[in-house]
GROMACS .gro file of C-alpha atoms in nm:
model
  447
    1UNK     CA    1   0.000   0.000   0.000
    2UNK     CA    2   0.130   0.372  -0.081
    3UNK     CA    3   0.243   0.579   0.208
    4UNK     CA    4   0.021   0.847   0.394
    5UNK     CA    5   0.211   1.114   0.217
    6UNK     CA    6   0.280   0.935  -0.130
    7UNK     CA    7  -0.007   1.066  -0.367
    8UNK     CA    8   0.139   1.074  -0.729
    9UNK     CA    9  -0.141   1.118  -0.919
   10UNK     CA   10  -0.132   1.060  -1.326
   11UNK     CA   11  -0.368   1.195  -1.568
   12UNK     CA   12  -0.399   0.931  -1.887
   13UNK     CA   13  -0.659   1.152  -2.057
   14UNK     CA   14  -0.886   1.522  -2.080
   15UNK     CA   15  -1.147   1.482  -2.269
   16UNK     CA   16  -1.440   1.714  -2.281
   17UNK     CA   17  -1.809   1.543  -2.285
   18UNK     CA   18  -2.087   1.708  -2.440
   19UNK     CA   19  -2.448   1.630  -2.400
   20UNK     CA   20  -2.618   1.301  -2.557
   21UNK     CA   21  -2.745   1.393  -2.908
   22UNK     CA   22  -2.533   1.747  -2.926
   23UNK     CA   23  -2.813   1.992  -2.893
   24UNK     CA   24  -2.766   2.268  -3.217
   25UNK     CA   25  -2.975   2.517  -3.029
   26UNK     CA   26  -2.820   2.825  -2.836
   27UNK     CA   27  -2.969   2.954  -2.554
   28UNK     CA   28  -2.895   3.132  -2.278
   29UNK     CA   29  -3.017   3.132  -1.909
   30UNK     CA   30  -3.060   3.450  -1.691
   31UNK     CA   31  -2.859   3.434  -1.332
   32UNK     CA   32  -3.127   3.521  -1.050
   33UNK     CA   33  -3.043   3.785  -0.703
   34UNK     CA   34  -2.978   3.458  -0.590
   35UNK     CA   35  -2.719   3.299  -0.870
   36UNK     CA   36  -2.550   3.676  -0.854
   37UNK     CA   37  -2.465   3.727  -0.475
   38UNK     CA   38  -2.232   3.376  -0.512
   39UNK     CA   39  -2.090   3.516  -0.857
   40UNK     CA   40  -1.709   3.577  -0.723
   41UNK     CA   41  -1.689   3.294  -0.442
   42UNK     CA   42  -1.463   2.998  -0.444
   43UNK     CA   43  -1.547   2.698  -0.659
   44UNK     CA   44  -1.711   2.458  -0.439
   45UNK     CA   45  -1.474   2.111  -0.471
   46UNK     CA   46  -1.610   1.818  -0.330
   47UNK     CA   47  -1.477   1.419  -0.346
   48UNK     CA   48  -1.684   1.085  -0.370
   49UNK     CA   49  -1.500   0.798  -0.317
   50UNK     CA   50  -1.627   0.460  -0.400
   51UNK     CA   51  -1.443   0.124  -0.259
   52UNK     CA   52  -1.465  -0.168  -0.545
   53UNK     CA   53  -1.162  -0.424  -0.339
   54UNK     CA   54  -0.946  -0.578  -0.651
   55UNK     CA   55  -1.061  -0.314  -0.909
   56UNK     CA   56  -0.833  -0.357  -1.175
   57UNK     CA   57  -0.720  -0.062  -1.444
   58UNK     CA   58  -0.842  -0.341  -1.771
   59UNK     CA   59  -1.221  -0.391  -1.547
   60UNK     CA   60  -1.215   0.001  -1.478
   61UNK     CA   61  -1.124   0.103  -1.824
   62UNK     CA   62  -1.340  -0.147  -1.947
   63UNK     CA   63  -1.660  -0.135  -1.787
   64UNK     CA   64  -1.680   0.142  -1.528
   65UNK     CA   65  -1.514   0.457  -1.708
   66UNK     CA   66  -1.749   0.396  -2.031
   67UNK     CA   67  -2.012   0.398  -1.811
   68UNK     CA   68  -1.929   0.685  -1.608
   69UNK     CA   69  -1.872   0.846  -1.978
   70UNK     CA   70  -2.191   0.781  -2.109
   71UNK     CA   71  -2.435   0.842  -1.834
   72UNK     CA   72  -2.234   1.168  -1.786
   73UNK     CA   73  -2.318   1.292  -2.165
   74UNK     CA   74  -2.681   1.147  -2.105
   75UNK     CA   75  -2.713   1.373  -1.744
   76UNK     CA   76  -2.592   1.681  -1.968
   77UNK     CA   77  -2.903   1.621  -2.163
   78UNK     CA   78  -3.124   1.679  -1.915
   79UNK     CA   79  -2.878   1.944  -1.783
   80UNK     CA   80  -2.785   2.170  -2.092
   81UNK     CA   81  -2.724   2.493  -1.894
   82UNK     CA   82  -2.460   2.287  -1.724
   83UNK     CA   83  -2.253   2.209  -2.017
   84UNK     CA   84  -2.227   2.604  -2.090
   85UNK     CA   85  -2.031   2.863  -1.927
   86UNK     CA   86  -2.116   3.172  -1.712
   87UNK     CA   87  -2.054   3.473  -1.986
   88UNK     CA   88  -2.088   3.857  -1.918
   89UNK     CA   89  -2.146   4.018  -2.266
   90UNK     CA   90  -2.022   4.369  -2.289
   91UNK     CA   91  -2.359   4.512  -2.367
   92UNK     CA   92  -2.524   4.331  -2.100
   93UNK     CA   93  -2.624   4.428  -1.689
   94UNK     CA   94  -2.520   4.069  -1.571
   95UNK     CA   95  -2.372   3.800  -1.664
   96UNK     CA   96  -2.590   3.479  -1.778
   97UNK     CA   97  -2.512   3.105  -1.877
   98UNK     CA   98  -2.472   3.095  -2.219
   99UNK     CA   99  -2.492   2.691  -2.426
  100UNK     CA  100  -2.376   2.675  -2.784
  101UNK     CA  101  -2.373   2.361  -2.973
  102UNK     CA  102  -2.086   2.135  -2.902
  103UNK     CA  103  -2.017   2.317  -2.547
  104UNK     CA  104  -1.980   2.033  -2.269
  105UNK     CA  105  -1.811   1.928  -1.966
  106UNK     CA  106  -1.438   1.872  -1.874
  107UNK     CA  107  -1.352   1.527  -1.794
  108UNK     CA  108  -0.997   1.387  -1.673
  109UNK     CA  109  -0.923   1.047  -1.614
  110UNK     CA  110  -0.615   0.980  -1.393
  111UNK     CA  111  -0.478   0.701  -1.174
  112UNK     CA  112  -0.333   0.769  -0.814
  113UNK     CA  113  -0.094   0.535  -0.609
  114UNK     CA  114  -0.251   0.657  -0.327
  115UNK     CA  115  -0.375   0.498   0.028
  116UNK     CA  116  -0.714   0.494  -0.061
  117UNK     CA  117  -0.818   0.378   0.279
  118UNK     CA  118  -0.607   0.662   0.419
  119UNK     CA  119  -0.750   0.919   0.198
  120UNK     CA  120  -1.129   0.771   0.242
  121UNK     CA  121  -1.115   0.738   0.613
  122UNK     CA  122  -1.131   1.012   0.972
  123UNK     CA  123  -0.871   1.118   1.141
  124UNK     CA  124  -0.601   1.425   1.041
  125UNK     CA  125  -0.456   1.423   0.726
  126UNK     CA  126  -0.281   1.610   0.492
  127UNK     CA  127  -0.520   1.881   0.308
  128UNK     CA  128  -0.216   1.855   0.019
  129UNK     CA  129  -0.305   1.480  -0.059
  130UNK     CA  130  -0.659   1.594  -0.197
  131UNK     CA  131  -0.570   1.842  -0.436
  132UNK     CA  132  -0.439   1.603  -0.694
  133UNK     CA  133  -0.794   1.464  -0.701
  134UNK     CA  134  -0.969   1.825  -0.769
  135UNK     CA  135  -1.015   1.945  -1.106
  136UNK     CA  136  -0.980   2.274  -1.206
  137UNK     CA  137  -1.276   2.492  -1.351
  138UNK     CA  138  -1.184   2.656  -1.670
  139UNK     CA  139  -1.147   2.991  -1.609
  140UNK     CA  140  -1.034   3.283  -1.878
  141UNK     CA  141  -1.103   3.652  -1.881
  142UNK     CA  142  -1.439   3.655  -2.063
  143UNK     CA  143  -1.590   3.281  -1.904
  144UNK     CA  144  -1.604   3.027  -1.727
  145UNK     CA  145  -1.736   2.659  -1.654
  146UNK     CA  146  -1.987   2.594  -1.454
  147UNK     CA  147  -1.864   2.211  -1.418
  148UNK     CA  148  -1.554   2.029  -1.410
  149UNK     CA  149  -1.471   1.625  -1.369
  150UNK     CA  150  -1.262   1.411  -1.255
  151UNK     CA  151  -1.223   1.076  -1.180
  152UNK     CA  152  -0.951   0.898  -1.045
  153UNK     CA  153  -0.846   0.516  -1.044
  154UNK     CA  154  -0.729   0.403  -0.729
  155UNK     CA  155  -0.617   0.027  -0.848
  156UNK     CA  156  -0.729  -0.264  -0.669
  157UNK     CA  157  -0.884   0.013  -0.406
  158UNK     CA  158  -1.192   0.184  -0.611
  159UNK     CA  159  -1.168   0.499  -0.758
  160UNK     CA  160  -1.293   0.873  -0.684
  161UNK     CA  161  -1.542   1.089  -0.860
  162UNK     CA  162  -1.405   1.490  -0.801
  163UNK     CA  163  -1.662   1.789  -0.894
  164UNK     CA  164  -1.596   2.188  -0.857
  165UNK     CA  165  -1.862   2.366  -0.938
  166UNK     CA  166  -1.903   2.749  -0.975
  167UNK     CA  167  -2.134   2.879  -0.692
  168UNK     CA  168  -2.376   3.088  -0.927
  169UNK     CA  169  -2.514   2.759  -1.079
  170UNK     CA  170  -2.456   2.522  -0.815
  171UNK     CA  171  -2.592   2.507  -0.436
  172UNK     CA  172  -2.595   2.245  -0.202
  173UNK     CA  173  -2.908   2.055  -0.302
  174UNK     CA  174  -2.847   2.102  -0.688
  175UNK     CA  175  -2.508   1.966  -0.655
  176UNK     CA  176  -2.614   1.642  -0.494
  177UNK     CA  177  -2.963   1.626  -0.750
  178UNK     CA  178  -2.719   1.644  -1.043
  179UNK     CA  179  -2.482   1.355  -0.867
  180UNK     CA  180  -2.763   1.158  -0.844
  181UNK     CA  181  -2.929   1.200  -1.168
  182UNK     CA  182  -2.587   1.112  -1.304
  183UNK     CA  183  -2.561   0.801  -1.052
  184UNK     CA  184  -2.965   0.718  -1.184
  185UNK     CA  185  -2.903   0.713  -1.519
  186UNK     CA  186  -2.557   0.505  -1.513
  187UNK     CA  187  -2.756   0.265  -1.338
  188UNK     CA  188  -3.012   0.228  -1.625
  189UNK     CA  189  -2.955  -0.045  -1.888
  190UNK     CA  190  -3.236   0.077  -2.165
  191UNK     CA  191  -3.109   0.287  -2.478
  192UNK     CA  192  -3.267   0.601  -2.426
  193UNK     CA  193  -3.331   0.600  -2.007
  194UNK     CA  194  -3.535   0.868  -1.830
  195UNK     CA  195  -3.491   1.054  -1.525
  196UNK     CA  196  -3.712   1.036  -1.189
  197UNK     CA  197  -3.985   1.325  -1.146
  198UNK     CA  198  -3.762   1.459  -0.849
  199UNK     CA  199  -3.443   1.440  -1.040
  200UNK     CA  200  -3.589   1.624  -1.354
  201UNK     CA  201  -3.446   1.968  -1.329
  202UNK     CA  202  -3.653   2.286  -1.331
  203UNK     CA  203  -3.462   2.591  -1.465
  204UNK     CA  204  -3.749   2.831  -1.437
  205UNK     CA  205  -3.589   3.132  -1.327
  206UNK     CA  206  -3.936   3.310  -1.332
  207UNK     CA  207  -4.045   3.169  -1.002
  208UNK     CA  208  -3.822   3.374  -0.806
  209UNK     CA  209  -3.960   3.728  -0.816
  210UNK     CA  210  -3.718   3.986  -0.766
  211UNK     CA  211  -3.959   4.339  -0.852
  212UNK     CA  212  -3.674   4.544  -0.702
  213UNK     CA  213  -3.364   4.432  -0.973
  214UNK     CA  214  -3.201   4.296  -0.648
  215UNK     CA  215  -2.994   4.093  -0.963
  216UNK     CA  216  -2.844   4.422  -1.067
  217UNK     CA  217  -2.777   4.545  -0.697
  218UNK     CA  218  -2.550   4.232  -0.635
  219UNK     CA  219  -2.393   4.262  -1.014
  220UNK     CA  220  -2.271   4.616  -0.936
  221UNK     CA  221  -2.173   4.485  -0.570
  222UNK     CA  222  -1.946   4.257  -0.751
  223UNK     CA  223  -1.797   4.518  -1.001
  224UNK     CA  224  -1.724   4.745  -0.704
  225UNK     CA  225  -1.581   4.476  -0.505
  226UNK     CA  226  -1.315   4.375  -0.812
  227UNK     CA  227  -1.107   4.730  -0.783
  228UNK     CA  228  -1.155   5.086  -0.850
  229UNK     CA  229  -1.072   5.089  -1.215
  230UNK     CA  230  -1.327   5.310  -1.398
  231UNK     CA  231  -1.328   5.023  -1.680
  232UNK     CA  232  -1.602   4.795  -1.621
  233UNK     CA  233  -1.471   4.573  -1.853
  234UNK     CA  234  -1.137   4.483  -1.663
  235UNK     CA  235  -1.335   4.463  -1.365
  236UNK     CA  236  -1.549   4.186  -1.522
  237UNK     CA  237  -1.275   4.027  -1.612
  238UNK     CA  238  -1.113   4.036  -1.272
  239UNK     CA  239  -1.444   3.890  -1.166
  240UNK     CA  240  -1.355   3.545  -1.395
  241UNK     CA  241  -1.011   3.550  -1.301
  242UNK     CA  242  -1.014   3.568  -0.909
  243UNK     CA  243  -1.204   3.470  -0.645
  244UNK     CA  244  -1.256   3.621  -0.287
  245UNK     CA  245  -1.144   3.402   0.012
  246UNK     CA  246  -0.901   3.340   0.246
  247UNK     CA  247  -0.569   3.214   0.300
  248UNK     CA  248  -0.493   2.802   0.228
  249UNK     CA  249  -0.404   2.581   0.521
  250UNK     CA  250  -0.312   2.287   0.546
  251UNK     CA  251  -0.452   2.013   0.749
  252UNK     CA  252  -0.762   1.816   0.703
  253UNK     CA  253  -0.990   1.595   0.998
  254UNK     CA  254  -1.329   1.422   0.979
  255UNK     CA  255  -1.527   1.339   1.345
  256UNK     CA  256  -1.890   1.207   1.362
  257UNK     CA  257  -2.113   1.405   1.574
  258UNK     CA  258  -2.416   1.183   1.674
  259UNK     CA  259  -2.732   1.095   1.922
  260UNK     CA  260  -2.935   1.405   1.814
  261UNK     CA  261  -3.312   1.318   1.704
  262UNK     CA  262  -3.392   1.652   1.587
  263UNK     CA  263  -3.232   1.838   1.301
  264UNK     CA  264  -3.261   2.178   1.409
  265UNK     CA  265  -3.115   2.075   1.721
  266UNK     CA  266  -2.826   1.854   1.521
  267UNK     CA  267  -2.731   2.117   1.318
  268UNK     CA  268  -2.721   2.384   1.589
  269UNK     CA  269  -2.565   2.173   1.830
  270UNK     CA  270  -2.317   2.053   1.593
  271UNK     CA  271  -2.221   2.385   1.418
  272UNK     CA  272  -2.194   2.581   1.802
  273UNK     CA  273  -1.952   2.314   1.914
  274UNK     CA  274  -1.735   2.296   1.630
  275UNK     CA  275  -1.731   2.711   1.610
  276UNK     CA  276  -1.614   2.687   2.019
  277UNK     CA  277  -1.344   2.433   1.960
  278UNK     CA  278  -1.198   2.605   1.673
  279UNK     CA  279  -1.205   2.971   1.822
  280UNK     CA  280  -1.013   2.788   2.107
  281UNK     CA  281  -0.756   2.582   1.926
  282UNK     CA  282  -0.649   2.935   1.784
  283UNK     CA  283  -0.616   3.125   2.094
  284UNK     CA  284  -0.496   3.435   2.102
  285UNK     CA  285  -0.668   3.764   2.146
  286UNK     CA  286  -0.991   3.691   2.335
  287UNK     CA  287  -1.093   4.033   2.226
  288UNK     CA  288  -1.095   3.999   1.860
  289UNK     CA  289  -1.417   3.955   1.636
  290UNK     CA  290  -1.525   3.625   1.549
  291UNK     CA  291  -1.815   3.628   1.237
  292UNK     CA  292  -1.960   3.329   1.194
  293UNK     CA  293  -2.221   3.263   0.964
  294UNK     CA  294  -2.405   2.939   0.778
  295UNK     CA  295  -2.600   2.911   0.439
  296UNK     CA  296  -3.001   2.886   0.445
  297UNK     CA  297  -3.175   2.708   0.135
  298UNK     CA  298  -3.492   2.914   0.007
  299UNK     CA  299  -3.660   2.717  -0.201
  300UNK     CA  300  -3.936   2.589   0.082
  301UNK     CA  301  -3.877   2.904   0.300
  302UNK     CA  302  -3.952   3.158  -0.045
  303UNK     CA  303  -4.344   3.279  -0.045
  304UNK     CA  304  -4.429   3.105  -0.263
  305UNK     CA  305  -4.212   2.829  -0.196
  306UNK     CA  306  -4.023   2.687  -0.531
  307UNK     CA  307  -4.021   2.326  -0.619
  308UNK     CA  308  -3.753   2.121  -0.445
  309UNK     CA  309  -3.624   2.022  -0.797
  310UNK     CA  310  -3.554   2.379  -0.884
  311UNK     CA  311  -3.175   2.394  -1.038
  312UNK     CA  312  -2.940   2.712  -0.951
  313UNK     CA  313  -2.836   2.883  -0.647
  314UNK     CA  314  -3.110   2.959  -0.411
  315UNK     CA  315  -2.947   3.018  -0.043
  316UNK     CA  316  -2.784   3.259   0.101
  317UNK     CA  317  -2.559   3.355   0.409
  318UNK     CA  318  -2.693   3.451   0.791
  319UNK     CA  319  -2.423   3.570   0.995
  320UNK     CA  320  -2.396   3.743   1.354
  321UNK     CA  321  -2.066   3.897   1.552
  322UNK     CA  322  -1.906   3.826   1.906
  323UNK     CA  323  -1.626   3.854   2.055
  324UNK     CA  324  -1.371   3.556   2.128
  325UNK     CA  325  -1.395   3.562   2.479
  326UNK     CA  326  -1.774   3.458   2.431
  327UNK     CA  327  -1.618   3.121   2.278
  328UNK     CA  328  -1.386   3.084   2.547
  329UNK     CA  329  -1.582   3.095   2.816
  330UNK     CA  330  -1.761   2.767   2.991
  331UNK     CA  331  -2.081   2.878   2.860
  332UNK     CA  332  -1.937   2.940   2.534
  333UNK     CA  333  -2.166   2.647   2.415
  334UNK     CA  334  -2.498   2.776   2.535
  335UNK     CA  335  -2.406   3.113   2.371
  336UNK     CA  336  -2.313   3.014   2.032
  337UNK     CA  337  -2.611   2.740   2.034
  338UNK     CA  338  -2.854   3.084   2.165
  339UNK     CA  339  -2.705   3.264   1.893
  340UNK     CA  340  -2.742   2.999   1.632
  341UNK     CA  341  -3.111   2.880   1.746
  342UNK     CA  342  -3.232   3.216   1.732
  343UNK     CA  343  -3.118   3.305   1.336
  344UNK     CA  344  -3.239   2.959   1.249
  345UNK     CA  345  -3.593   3.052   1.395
  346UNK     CA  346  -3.590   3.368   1.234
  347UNK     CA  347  -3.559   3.223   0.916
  348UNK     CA  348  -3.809   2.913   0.928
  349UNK     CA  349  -4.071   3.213   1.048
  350UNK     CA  350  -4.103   3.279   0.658
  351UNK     CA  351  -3.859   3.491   0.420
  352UNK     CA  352  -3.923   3.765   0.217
  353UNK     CA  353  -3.673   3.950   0.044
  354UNK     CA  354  -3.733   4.287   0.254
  355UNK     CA  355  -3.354   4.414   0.321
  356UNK     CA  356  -3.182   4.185   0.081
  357UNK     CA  357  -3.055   4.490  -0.149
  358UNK     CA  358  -2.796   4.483   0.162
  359UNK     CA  359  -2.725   4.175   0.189
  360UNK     CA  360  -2.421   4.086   0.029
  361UNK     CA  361  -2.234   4.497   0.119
  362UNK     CA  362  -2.280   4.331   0.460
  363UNK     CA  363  -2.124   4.024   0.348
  364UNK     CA  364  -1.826   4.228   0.209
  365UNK     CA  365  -1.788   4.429   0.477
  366UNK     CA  366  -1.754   4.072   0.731
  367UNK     CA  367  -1.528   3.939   0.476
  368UNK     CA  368  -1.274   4.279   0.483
  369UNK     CA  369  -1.314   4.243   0.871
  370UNK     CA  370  -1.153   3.847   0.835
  371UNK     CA  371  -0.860   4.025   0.614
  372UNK     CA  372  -0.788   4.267   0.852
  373UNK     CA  373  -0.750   4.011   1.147
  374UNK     CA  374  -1.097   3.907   1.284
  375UNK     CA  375  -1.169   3.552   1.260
  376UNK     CA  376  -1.432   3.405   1.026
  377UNK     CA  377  -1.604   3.090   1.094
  378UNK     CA  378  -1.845   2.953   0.797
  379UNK     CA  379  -2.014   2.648   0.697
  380UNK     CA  380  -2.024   2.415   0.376
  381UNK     CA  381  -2.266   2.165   0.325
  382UNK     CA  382  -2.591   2.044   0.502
  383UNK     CA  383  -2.729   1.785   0.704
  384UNK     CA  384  -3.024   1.751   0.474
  385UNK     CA  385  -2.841   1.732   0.111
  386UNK     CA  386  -2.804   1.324   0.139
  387UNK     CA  387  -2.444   1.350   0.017
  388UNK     CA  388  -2.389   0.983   0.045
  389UNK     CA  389  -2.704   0.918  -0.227
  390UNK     CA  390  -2.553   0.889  -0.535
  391UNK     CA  391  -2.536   0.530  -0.602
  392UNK     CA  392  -2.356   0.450  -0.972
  393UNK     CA  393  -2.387   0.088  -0.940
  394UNK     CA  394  -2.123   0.004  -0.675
  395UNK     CA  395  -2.256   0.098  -0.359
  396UNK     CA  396  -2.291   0.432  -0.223
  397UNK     CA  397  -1.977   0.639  -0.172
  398UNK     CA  398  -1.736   0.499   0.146
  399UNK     CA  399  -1.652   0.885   0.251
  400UNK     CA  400  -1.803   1.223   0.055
  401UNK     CA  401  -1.516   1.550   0.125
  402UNK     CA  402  -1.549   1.940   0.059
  403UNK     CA  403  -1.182   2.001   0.011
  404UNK     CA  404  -1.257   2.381  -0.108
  405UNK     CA  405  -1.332   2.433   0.255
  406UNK     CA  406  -0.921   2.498   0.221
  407UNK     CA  407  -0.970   2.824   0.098
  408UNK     CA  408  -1.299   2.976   0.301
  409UNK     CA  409  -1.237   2.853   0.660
  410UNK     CA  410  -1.568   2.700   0.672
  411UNK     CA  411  -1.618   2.365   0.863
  412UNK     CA  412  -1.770   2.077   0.620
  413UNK     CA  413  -2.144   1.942   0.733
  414UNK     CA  414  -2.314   1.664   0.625
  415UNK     CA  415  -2.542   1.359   0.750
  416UNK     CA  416  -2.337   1.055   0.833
  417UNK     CA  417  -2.319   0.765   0.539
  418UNK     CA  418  -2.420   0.529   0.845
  419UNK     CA  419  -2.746   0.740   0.926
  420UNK     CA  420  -2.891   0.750   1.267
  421UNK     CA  421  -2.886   1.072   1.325
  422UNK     CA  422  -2.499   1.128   1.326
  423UNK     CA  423  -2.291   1.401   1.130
  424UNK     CA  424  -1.984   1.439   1.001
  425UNK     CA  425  -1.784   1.740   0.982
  426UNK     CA  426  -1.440   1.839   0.839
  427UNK     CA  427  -1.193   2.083   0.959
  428UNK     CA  428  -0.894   2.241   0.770
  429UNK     CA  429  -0.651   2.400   1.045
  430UNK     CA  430  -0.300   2.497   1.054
  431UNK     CA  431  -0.095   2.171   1.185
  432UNK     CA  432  -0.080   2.298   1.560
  433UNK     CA  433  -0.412   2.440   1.546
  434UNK     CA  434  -0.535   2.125   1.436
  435UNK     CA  435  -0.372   1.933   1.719
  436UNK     CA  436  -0.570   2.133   1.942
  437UNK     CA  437  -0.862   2.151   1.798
  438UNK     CA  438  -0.892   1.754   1.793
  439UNK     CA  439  -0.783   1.755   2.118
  440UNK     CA  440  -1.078   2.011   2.219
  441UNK     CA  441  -1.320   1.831   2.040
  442UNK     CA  442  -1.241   1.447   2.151
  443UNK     CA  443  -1.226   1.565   2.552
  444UNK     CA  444  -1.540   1.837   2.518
  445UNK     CA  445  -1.738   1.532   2.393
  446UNK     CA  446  -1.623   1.309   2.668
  447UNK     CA  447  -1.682   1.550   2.934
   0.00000   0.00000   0.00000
C-alpha cells in the first residue's frame, strides 16, 4: 500500500463530454439575485469515493469509465445549462449562462498510487493529498465553466469521482440532484433512459420574483468589489479570473457528531460546538471579532415556496458577531447554540426579500473584517443534502469530502453515510491548530 504522504497522481486523458445527441440550439439562461450574490466565491470542490476491493485498471477502463462516460453525456441532456459557461457580454447588466452547440463538460481520467483507505477514512490528514484529485474549472477573462470532472483510479482500491462547481449555478441541493441524476441514469440499462420526477431539473428562473432588480444590486456589488478601475470591462474580467477568500491551510480531519433526534437541534448543536473548539484551538486575542455565519436554502422558506427540484443557487448567508472571549468561556456552548437557534428561527418564520438589497455589502464588509485580522467561521454543506445518495452501481460512496473548505475557513457538514442521526464534519486548520482543535473536540465530547 502507498504511504500516507505518497499521492502521485497521473492523468492518462482530458477529454471534454458534451451532452447526448449534441443539442444545435443556443440559448442562454438568466442568473437570479440569488445565482448573482455567489458570482465571485470559491469553486465549491467536493470528493466521492467509491471502494470496489481488486478493481483492476483493464475492469475500470473497461466497464466502469465507459459507463461513467456515457451516463455523464446522457445527465448533460437533461442538464444543458450545465454544459455552458457563465458569460458577461459587454452590452449586457449581468452575466448569464450561455450553451452553444458542441459546449460540454471537462472530464480527466487519472490514476493515483494513493492509500485509498487513508485518503477515504477520519482522522487528520494532509489537506495537500486531496488536491491532486480536484479538477480545475476553466477559467479565462471573458468565461467560465460551470462544471468540471474528474475521476480517479485508485487500483485494486476503487476509484474517486471529483466535482468543482461554480457557486452561481450550483448550491448544495443542486449539486447532490445532479450527482444523483448522473448516478440514476448510469444505473439504467435501456437505450434512451429517463430521469425520476424529483431528479428532472426545473430551470425556471421566473419563479423567483425579484420586482426590485435585487440581480443588478448584487452585479454592481461585484464590479465594485473587483477594484476601482473606472473600466467595467477589466473589472469583469477580474471577476472570472479571481475569487474572494481566504488564505490556504493545510490540514484536514473528519469526526462524527451523533445521538441528536432533531435536526434543528443537530445542526445547531453541531455547528456551536465545532465554532467553540476552533475559536479555542487558535487562541490568542480573546478580544478579537469572530463572524460566523451558515447558508439557508430558500426554495421551501420563499413565499411562494419553489419546487424542491428547482436547479441554480437559491441560499444565502446569515451571519452574527461576538467577541472571542464569548467562545472561550464555559458557557461558550450555550451562547453560540442561543445565537445559532435564534437566526435559524428567524428564518423558518417565513422569508421575504425585505432588506436583501444589503445583503451581500454586509457580506463584504464581514469578509474585509476576516482580512484585517478578525476571525471568520463559515459552513459548507448540510445535514439535509443526502451526500452519500448517489449510487452508480457500486454501492454508495465509502466517505463524501469538501476540500474547497481549504480556501474559506468553513467547517464541512453533512449527514453521516451510516445514518442515525450522526454528522460528520471536516476541519482544515493549521498543523498545531489542528492538534488542538482535535484535542478540544475528543475531551469536550467526553466531558
Amino acid at each position: 500500500m502507498a504511504a500516507a504522504n505518497d499521492n502521485t497522481v497521473k492523468v492518462n486523458e482530458v477529454t471534454k463530454i458534451t451532452p447526448f445527441s449534441n443539442s444545435t440550439t443556443e440559448f442562454s439562461l438568466p442568473l437570479t439575485l440569488f445565482d448573482t450574490y455567489w458570482l465571485k466565491f470559491f469553486p465549491v470542490e467536493r470528493l466521492f469515493f467509491y471502494q470496489i476491493s481488486g478493481l483492476t485498471p483493464d475492469s475500470f477502463n473497461s466497464v466502469i469509465l465507459p459507463k461513467l462516460k456515457h451516463s455523464l453525456s446522457l445527465t448533460l441532456l437533461h442538464y444543458l445549462p450545465v454544459a455552458g459557461n457563465l458569460v458577461w457580454p459587454e452590452d449586457a447588466t449581468k452575466p448569464a449562462i450561455y450553451y452553444f452547440p458542441n459546449d460540454g463538460v471537462s472530464l480527466t481520467v487519472a490514476e493515483s498510487n494513493a492509500d485509498f483507505d487513508f485518503l477515504s477514512g477520519n482522522g487528520i490528514r494532509p489537506s495537500a493529498e486531496f488536491r491532486p484529485l480536484t479538477p480545475q474549472l476553466s477559467i479565462s477573462d471573458d468565461k467560465t465553466a460551470v462544471l468540471a470532472v474528474q475521476i480517479t483510479l485508485f487500483p485494486n482500491q476503487g476509484f474517486c469521482i471529483g466535482i468543482s462547481t461554480h457557486h452561481s449555478m450550483f448550491d448544495g441541493r443542486s449539486t447532490v440532484m445532479f450527482m444523483k441524476s448522473w448516478a440514476h441514469l448510469c444505473k439504467q440499462e435501456e437505450e434512451n433512459p429517463s430521469l425520476l420526477p424529483q431528479l428532472t431539473p426545473s430551470f425556471d428562473r421566473t419563479v423567483i420574483k425579484d420586482t426590485k432588480g435585487i440581480d443588478l444590486v448584487y452585479a454592481n456589488n461585484w464590479l465594485a468589489f473587483t477594484g476601482s478601475d473606472s473600466d467595467p470591462k477589466n473589472r469583469r474580467s477580474e471577476i472570472f479570473s479571481n475569487h474572494s477568500g481566504c488564505e490556504q491551510i493545510d490540514n484536514k480531519q473528519n469526526e462524527n457528531e451523533a445521538k441528536q433526534s432533531a435536526q434543528l437541534q443537530t445542526f445547531v448543536l453541531t455547528l456551536a460546538y465545532a465554532f467553540v473548539c476552533m475559536v479555542k484551538a487558535k487562541g490568542g486575542d480573546s478580544n478579537r471579532d469572530v463572524i460566523y455565519a451558515f447558508k439557508a436554502d430558500y426554495r421551501s422558506r420563499l413565499n411562494p415556496p419553489l419546487p424542491m427540484n428547482y436547479f441554480g443557487s437559491c441560499s444565502g448567508t446569515h451571519a452574527t458577531i461576538a467577541k472571542a472571549g464569548e467562545f472561550m468561556k464555559e458557557t461558550g456552548l450555550a451562547f453560540v447554540s442561543e445565537k445559532l437557534s435564534h437566526m435559524v428561527k428567524e428564518i423558518e418564520s417565513g422569508l421575504t426579500l425585505e432588506g436583501f438589497e444589503d445583503k451581500l455589502v454586509k457580506l463584504m464588509s464581514m469578509m474585509k473584517s476576516v482580512q484585517g485580522g478578525a476571525q471568520g467561521l463559515g459552513v459548507a454543506g448540510s445535514i439535509r443534502l443526502d451526500v452519500y445518495g448517489p449510487d452508480f452501481g457500486w454501492w454508495k460512496p465509502k466517505k463524501v469530502e469538501i476540500v474547497s473548505i481549504e480556501n474559506t475557513g468553513a467547517i464541512s457538514l453533512s449527514e453521516s453515510r451510516d445514518g442515525g442521526g450522526r454528522v460528520e464534519i471536516g476541519v482544515v486548520l493549521e498543523k498545531q491548530q489542528m492538534e488542538a482543535f482535535a484535542s478540544l473536540f475528543v475531551d469536550g465530547l467526553k466531558s
